[in-house]
mmCIF file of C-alpha atoms in Angstrom:
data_model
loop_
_atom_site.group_PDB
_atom_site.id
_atom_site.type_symbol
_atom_site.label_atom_id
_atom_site.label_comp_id
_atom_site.label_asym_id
_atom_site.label_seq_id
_atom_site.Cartn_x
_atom_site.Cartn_y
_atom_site.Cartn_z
ATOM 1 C CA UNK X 1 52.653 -99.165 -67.719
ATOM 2 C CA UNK X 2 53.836 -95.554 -66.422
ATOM 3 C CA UNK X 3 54.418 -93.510 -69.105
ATOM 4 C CA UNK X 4 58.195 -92.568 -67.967
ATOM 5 C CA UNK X 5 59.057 -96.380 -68.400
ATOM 6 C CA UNK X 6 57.556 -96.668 -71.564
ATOM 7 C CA UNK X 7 59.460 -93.700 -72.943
ATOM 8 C CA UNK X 8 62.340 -94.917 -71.745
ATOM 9 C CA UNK X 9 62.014 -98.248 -73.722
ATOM 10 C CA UNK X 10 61.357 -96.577 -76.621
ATOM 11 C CA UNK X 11 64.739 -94.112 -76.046
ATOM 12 C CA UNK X 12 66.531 -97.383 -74.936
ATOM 13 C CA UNK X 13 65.540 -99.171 -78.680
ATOM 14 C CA UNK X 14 66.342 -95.585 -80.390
ATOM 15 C CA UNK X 15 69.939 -96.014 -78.805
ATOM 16 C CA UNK X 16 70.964 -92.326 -79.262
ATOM 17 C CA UNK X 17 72.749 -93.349 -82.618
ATOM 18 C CA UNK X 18 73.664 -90.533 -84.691
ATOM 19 C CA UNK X 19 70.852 -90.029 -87.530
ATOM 20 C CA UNK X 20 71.622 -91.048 -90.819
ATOM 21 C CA UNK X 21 71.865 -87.963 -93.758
ATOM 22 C CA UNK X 22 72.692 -87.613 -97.250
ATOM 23 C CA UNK X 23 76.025 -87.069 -98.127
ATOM 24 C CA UNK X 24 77.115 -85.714 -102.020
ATOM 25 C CA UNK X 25 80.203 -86.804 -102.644
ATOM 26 C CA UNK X 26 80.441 -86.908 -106.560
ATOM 27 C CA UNK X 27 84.433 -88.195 -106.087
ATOM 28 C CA UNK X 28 82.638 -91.117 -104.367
ATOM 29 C CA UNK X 29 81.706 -92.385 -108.355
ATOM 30 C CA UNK X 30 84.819 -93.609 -108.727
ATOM 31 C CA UNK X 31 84.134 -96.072 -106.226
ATOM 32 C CA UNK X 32 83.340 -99.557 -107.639
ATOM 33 C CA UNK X 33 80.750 -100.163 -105.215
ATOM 34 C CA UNK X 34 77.821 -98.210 -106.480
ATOM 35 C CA UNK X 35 74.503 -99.318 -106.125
ATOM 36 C CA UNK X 36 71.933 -97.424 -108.435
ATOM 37 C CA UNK X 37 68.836 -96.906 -106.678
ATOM 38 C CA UNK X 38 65.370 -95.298 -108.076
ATOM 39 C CA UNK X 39 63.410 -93.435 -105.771
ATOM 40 C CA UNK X 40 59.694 -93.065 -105.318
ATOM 41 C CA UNK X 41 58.378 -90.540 -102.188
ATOM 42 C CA UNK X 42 55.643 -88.918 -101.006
ATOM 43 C CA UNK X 43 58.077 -87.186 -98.432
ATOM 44 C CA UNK X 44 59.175 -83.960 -98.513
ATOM 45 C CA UNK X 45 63.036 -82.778 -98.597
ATOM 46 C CA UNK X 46 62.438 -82.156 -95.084
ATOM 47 C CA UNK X 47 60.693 -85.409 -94.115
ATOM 48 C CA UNK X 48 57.418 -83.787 -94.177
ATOM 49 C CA UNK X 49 54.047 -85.144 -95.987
ATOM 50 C CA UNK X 50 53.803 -84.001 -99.378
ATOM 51 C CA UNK X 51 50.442 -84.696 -101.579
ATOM 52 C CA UNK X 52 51.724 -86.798 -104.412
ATOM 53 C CA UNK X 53 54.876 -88.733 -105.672
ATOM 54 C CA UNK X 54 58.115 -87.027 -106.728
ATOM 55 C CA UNK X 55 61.013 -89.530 -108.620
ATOM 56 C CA UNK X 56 64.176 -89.640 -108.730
ATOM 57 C CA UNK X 57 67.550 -91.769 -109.122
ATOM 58 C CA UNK X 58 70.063 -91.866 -106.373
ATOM 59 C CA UNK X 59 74.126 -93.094 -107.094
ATOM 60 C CA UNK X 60 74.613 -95.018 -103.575
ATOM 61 C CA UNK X 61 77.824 -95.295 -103.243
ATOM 62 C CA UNK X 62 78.766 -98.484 -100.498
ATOM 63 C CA UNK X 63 82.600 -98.000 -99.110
ATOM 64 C CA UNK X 64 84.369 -101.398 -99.307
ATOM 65 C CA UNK X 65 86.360 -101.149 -95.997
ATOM 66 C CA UNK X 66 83.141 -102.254 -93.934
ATOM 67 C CA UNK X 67 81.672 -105.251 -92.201
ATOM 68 C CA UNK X 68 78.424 -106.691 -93.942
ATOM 69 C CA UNK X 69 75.250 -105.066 -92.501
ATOM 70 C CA UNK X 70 76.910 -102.475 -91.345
ATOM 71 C CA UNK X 71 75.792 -98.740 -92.402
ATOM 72 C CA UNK X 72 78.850 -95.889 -91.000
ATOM 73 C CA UNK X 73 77.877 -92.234 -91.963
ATOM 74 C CA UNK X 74 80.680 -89.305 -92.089
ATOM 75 C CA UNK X 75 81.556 -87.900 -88.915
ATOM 76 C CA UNK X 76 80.543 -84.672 -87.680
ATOM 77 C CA UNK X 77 83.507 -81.694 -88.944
ATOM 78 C CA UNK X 78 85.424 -84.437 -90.625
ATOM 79 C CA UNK X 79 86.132 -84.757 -94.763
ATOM 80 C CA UNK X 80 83.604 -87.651 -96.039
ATOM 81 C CA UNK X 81 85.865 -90.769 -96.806
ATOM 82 C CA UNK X 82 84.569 -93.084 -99.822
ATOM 83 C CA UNK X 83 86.413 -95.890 -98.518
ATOM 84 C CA UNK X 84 84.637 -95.572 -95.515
ATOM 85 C CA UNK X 85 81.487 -93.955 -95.592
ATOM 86 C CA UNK X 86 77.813 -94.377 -97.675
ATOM 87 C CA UNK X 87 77.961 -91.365 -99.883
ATOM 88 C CA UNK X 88 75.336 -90.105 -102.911
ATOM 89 C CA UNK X 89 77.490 -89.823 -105.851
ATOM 90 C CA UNK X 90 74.960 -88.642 -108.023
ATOM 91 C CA UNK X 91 71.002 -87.489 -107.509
ATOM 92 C CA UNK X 92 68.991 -86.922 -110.178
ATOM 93 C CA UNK X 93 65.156 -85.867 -109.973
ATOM 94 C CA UNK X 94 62.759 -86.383 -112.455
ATOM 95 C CA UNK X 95 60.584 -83.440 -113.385
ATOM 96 C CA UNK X 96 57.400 -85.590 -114.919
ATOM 97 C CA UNK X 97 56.331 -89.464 -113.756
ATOM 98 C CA UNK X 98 56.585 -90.018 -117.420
ATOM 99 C CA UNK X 99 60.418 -89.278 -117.645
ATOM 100 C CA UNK X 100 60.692 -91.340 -114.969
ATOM 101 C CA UNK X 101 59.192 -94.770 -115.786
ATOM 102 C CA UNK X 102 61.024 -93.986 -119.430
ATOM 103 C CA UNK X 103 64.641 -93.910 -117.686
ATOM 104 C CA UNK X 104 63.467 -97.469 -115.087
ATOM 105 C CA UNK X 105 62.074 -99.327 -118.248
ATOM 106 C CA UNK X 106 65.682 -98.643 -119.583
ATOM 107 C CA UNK X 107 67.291 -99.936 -116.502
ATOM 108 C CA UNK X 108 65.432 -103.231 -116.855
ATOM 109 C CA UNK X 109 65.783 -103.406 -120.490
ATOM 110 C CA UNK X 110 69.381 -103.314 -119.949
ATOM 111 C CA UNK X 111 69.742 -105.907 -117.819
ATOM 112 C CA UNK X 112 70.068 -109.468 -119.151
ATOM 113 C CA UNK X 113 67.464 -111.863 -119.692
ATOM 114 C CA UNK X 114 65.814 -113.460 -117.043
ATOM 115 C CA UNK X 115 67.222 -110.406 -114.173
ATOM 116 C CA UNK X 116 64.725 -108.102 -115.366
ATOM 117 C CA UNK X 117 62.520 -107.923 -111.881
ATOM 118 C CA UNK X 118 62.102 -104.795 -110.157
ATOM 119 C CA UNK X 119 62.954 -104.776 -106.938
ATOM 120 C CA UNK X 120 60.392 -102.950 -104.744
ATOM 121 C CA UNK X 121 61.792 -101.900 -101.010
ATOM 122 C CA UNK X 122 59.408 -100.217 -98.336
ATOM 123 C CA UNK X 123 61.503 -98.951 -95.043
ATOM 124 C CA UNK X 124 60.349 -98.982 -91.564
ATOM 125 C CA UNK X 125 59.159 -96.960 -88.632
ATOM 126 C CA UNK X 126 61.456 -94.415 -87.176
ATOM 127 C CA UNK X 127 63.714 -93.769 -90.755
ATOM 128 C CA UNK X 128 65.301 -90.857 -92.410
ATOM 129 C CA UNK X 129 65.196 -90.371 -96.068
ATOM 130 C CA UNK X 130 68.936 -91.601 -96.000
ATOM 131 C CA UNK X 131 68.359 -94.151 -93.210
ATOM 132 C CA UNK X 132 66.287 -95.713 -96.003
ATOM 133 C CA UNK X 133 67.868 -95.047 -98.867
ATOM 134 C CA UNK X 134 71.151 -96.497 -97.318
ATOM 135 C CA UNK X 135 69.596 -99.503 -95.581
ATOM 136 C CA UNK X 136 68.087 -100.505 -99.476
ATOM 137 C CA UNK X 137 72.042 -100.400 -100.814
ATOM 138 C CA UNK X 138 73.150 -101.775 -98.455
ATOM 139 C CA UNK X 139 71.267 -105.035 -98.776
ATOM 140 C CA UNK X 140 71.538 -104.794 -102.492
ATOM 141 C CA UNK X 141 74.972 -104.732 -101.819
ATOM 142 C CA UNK X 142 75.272 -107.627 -99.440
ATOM 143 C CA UNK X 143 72.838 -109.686 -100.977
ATOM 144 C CA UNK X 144 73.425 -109.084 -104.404
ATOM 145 C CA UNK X 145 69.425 -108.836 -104.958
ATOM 146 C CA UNK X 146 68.742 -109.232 -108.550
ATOM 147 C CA UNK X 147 67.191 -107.203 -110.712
ATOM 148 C CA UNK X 148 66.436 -103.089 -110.730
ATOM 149 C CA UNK X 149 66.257 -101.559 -107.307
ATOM 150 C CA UNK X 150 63.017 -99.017 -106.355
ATOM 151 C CA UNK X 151 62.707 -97.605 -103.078
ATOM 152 C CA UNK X 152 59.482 -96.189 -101.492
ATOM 153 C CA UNK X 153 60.191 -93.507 -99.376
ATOM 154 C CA UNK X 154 57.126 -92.683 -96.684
ATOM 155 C CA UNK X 155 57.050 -89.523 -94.570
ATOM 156 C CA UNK X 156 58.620 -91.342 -91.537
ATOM 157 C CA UNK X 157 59.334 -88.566 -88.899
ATOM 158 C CA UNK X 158 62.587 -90.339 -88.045
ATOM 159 C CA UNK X 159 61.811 -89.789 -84.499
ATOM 160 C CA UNK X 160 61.641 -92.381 -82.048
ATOM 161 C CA UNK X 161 58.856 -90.810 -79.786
ATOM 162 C CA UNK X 162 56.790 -90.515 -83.043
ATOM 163 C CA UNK X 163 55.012 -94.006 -82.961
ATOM 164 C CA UNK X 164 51.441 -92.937 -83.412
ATOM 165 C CA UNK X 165 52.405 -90.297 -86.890
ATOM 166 C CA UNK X 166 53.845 -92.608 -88.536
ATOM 167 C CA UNK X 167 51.057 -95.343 -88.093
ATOM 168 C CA UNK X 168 48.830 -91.863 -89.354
ATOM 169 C CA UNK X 169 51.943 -91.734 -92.135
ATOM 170 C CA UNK X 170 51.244 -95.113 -93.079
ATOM 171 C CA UNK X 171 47.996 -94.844 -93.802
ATOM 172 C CA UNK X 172 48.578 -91.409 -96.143
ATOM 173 C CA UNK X 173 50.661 -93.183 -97.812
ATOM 174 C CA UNK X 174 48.469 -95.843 -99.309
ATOM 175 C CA UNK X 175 48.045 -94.038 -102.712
ATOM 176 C CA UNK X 176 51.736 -93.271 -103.329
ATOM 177 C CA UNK X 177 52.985 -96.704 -102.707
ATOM 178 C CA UNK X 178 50.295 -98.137 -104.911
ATOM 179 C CA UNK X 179 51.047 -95.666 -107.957
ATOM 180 C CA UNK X 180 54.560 -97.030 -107.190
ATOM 181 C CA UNK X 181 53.833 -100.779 -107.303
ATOM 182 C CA UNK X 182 51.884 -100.273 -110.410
ATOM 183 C CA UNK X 183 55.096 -98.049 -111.856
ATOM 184 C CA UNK X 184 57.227 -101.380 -111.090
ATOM 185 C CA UNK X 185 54.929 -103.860 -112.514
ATOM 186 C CA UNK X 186 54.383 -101.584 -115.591
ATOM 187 C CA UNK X 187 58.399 -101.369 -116.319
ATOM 188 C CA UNK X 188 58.391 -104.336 -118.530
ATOM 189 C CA UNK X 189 59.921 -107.155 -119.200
ATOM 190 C CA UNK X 190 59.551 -108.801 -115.546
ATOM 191 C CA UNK X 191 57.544 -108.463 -112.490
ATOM 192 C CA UNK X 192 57.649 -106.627 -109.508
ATOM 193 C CA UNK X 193 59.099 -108.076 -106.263
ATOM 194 C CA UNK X 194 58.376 -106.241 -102.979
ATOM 195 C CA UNK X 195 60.081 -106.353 -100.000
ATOM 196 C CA UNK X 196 59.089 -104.312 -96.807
ATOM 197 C CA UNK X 197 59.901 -103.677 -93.226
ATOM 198 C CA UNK X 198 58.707 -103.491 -89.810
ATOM 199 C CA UNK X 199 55.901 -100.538 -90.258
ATOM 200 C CA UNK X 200 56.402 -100.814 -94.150
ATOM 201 C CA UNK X 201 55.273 -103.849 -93.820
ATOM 202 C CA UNK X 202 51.976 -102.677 -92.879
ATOM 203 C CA UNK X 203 52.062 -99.619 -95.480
ATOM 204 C CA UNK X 204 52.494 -102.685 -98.303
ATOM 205 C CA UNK X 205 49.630 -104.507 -96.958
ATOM 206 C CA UNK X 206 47.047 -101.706 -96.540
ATOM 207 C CA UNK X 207 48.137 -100.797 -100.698
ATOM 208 C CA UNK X 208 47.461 -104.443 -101.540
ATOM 209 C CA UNK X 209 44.105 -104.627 -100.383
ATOM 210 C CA UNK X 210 43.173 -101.146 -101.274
ATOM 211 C CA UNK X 211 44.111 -102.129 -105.224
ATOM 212 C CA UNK X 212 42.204 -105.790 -104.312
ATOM 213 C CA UNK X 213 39.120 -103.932 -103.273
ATOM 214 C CA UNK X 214 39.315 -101.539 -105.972
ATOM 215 C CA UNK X 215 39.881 -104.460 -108.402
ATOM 216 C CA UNK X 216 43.483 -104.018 -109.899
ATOM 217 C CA UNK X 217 44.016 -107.737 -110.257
ATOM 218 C CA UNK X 218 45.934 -107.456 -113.641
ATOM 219 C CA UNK X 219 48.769 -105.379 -111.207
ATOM 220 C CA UNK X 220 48.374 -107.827 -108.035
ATOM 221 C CA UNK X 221 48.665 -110.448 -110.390
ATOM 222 C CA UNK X 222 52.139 -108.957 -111.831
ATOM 223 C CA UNK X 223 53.579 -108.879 -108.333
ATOM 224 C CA UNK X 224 56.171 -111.931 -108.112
ATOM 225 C CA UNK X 225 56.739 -112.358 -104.572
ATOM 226 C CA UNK X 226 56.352 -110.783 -101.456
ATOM 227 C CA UNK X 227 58.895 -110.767 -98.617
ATOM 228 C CA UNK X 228 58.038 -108.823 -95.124
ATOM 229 C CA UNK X 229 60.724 -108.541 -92.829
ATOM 230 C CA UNK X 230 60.013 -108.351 -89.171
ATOM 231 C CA UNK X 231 56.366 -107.109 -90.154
ATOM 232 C CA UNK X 232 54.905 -104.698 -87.595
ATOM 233 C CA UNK X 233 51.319 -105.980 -87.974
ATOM 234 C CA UNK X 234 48.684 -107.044 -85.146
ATOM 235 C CA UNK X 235 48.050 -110.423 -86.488
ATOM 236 C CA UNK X 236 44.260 -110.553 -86.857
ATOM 237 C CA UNK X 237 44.441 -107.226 -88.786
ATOM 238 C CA UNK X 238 47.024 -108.969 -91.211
ATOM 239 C CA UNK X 239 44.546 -111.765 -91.267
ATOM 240 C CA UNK X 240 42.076 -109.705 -92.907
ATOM 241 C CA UNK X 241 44.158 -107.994 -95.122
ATOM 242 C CA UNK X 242 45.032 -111.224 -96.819
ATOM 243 C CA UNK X 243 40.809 -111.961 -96.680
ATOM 244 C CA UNK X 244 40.374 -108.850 -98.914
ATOM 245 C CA UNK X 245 43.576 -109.403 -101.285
ATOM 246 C CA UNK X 246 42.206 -112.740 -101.834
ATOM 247 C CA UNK X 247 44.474 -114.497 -104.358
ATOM 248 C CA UNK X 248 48.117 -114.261 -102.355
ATOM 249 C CA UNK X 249 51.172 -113.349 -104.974
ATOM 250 C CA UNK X 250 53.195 -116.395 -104.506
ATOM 251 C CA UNK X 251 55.946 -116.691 -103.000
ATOM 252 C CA UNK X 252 54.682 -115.069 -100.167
ATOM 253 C CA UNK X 253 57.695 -114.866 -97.355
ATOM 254 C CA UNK X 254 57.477 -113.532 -93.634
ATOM 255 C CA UNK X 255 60.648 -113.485 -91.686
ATOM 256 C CA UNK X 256 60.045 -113.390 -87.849
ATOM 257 C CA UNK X 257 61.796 -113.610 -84.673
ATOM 258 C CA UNK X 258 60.546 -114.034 -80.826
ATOM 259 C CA UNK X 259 63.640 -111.732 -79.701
ATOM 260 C CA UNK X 260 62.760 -108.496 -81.569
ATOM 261 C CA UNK X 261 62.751 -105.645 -79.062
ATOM 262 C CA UNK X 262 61.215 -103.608 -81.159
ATOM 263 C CA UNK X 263 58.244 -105.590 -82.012
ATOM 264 C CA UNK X 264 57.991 -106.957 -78.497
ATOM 265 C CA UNK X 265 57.326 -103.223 -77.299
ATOM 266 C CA UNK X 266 55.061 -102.687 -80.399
ATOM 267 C CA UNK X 267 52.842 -105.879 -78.910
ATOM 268 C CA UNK X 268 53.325 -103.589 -75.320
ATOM 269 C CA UNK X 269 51.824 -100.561 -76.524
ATOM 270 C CA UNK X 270 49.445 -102.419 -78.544
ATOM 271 C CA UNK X 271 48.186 -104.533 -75.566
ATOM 272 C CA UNK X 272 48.411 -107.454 -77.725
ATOM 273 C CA UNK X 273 50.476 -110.794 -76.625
ATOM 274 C CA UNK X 274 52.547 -111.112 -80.627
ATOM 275 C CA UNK X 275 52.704 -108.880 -83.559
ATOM 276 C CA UNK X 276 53.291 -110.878 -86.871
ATOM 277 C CA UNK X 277 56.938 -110.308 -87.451
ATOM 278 C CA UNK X 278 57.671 -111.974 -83.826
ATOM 279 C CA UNK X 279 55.608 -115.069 -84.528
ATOM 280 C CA UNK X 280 57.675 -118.190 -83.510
ATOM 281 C CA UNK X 281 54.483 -120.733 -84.559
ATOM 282 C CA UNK X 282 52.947 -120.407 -87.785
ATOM 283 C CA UNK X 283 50.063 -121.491 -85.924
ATOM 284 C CA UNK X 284 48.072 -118.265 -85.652
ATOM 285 C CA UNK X 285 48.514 -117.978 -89.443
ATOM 286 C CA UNK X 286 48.297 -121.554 -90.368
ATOM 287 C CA UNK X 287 45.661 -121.548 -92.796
ATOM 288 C CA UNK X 288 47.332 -118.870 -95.088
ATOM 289 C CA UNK X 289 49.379 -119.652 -98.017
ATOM 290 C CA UNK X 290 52.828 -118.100 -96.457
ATOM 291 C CA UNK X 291 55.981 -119.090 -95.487
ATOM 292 C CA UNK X 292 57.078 -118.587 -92.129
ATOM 293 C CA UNK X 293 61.406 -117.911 -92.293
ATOM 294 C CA UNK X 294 62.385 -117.673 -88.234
ATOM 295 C CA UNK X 295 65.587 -115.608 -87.929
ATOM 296 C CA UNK X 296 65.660 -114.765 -84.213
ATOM 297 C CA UNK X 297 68.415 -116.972 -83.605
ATOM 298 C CA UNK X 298 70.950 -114.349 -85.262
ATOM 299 C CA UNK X 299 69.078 -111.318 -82.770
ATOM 300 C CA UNK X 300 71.726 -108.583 -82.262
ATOM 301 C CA UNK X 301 70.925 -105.341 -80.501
ATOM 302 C CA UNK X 302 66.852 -104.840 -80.848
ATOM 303 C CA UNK X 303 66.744 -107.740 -82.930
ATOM 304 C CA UNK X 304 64.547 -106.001 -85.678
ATOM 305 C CA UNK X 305 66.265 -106.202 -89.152
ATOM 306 C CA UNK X 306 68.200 -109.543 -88.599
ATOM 307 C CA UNK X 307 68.356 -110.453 -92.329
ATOM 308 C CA UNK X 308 70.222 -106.866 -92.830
ATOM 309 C CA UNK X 309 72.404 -106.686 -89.882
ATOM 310 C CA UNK X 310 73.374 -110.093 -89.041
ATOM 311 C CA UNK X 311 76.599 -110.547 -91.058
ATOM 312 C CA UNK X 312 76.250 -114.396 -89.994
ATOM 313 C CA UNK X 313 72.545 -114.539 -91.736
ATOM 314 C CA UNK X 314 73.825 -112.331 -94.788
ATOM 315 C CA UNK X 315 76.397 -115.116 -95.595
ATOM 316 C CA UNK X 316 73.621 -117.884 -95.159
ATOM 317 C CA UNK X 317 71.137 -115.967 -97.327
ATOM 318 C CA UNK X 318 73.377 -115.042 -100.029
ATOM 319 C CA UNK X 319 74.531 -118.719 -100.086
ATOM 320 C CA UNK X 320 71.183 -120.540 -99.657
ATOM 321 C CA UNK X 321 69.849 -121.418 -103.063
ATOM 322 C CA UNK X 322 66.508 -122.190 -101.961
ATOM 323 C CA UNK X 323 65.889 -119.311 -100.143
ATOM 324 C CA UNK X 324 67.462 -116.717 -102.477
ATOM 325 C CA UNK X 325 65.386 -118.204 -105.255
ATOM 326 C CA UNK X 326 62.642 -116.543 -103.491
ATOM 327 C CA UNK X 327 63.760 -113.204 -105.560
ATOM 328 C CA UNK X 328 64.979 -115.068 -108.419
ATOM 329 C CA UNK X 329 62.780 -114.928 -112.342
ATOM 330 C CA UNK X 330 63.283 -118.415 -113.007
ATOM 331 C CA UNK X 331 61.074 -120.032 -110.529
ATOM 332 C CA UNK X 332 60.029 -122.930 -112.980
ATOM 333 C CA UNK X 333 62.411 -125.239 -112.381
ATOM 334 C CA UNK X 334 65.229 -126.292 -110.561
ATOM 335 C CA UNK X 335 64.153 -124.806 -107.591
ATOM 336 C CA UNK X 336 64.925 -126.703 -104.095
ATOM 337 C CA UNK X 337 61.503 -128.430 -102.100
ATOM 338 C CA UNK X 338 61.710 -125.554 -99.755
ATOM 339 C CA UNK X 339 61.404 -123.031 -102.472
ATOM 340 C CA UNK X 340 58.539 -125.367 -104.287
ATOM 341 C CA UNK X 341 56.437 -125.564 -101.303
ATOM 342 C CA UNK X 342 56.508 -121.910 -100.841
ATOM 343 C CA UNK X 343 55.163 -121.617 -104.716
ATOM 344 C CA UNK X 344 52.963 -123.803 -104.374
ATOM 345 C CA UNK X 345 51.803 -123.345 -100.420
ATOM 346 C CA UNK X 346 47.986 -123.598 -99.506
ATOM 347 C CA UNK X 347 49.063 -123.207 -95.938
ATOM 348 C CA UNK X 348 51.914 -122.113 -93.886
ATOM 349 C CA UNK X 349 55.093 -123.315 -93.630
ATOM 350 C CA UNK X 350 57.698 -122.437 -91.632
ATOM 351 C CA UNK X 351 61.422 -122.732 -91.508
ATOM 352 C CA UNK X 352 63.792 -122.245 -88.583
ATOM 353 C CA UNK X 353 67.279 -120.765 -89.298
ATOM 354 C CA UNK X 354 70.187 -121.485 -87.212
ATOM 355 C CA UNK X 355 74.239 -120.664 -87.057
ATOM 356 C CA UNK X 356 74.366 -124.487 -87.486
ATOM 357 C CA UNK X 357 72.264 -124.083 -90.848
#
């Protein structure tokens, strides 16, 4: 493919959308929509790399005059609106790790019994530190995910031309995001659920086996689920990620869609026919215990982050028992036979989702 046309796919997915930035607006608190969200990055202020982790705990606050899945940002020279805009209401960074895990291990002590997951969230290619941050409140928000949320932030450049650094980003990152999963797991009282997109996706699975080869199996075995979403992964490569995690957490969830721009031009560029987030048969993954969720019915714009955008799929996922059990403690009993298989899978299974679900 000439390189002209494939830049211009890749400006075509970026859509010249403004760029999402942090906003303090302390008035914003005041707000009853605030979603508390602790912060774990080995990004710089500036989005560069930085060698380590730094913590912190970021006030979200979500304006109430908005359709679900929708993220609006202040605009340009105007007065930032709380009724109408995501805003920080409060930022607070944490000078030692220790201080940190202290102030989450309250968070989840404080919560009642039975809610006291954490709530792991890895963003995706082509994010700001607030495209991130904002995307994670806003599906706590709209979802009404259990349990305390902890966001991963990578050193995405946030540019769409920047492909091939943040694949290089990803795999810097390795170390920070597994510090970070073992910080969750470690918080007491519950387990650690992660949930990743798109290139995230791939960051997750690179930390899992790097902690399965180096034998951490008392934290891979604290992880309570697993949900990718729209997974930017070549499929074989996935395939032998899961060879070196060996033992799968369970549940173990994969949503995918055949109309995902984005992913469709990652299997371009990649010269390969599917990535795994736009599977549409759980054939080529058959043999894995995984659940195959198939969203690409709800595709809007580039199709790549239907279960956060979709306001049609928000209402069927925050309504669906069986699939929101996926993130819930209790998964001993009276879970639905969708849920069960999942638990329990030894090879994939797959679900369709339609408007008519």
């Amino acid at each position: 493919m000439p390189g002209r046309i494939l830049v211009s796919l890749l400006l075509l997915l970026a859509a010249c959308a403004p760029r999402g930035e942090i906003t303090v607006a302390p008035e914003a608190a005041r707000l009853r929509h605030v979603e508390r969200i602790y912060v774990a990055s080995n990004r710089t202020p500036e989005g560069s790399r930085q060698e380590g982790v730094s913590f912190g705990r970021v006030d979200v606050s979500v304006p109430p005059e908005r359709r679900p899945g929708t993220i609006t940002y202040p605009r340009k020279g105007a007065r930032p609106d709380p009724q109408r805009d995501f805003l920080v209401s409060e930022y607070a960074r944490f000078a030692r790790p220790e201080d940190f895990q202290a102030d989450l291990r309250r968070a989840v002590a404080a919560r009642p019994p039975g809610d006291r997951d954490v709530v792991l969230f890895v963003h995706g290619y082509n994010n700001t530190f607030a495209e991130g941050l904002y995307r994670f409140a806003q599906i706590e928000r709209d979802l009404s995910l259990p349990g305390v949320p902890l966001h991963f932030s990578w050193p995405s450049r946030g540019q769409p031309l920047a492909y091939a650094a943040d694949r290089d980003s990803v795999l810097y990152s390795r170390d920070g995001l597994e510090r970070s999963i073992e910080i969750a797991t470690e918080a007491g009282g519950g387990r650690a659920i992660l949930v990743a997109h798109s290139m995230g996706a791939l960051l997750l699975m690179e930390s899992l086996r790097q902690m399965a080869i180096a034998g951490e199996r008392r934290t891979l075995d604290r992880i309570g689920a697993v949900v990718l979403l729209s997974p930017d992964i070549d499929v074989g490569v996935f395939r032998t990620q899961v060879r070196a995690i060996g033992r799968l957490p369970q549940p173990f969830v994969i949503f995918t869609s055949g109309r995902d721009r984005a992913l469709n031009l990652s299997a371009l560029i990649s010269a390969e026919p599917v990535r795994l987030g736009s599977l549409t048969d759980a054939g080529p993954v058959a043999d894995l215990p995984v659940m195959l969720v198939d969203v690409g019915a709800f595709s809007t714009g580039d199709g790549h982050f239907n279960v956060a955008t979709s306001p049609a799929l928000l209402r069927i996922l925050a309504q669906a028992q069986e699939l929101n059990s996926v993130f819930s403690e209790d998964v001993g009993g009276g879970v639905g036979p969708l849920t069960r298989a999942a638990l329990h899978a030894e090879r994939a299974a797959q679900i369709v989702i339609s408007p008519a679900f």
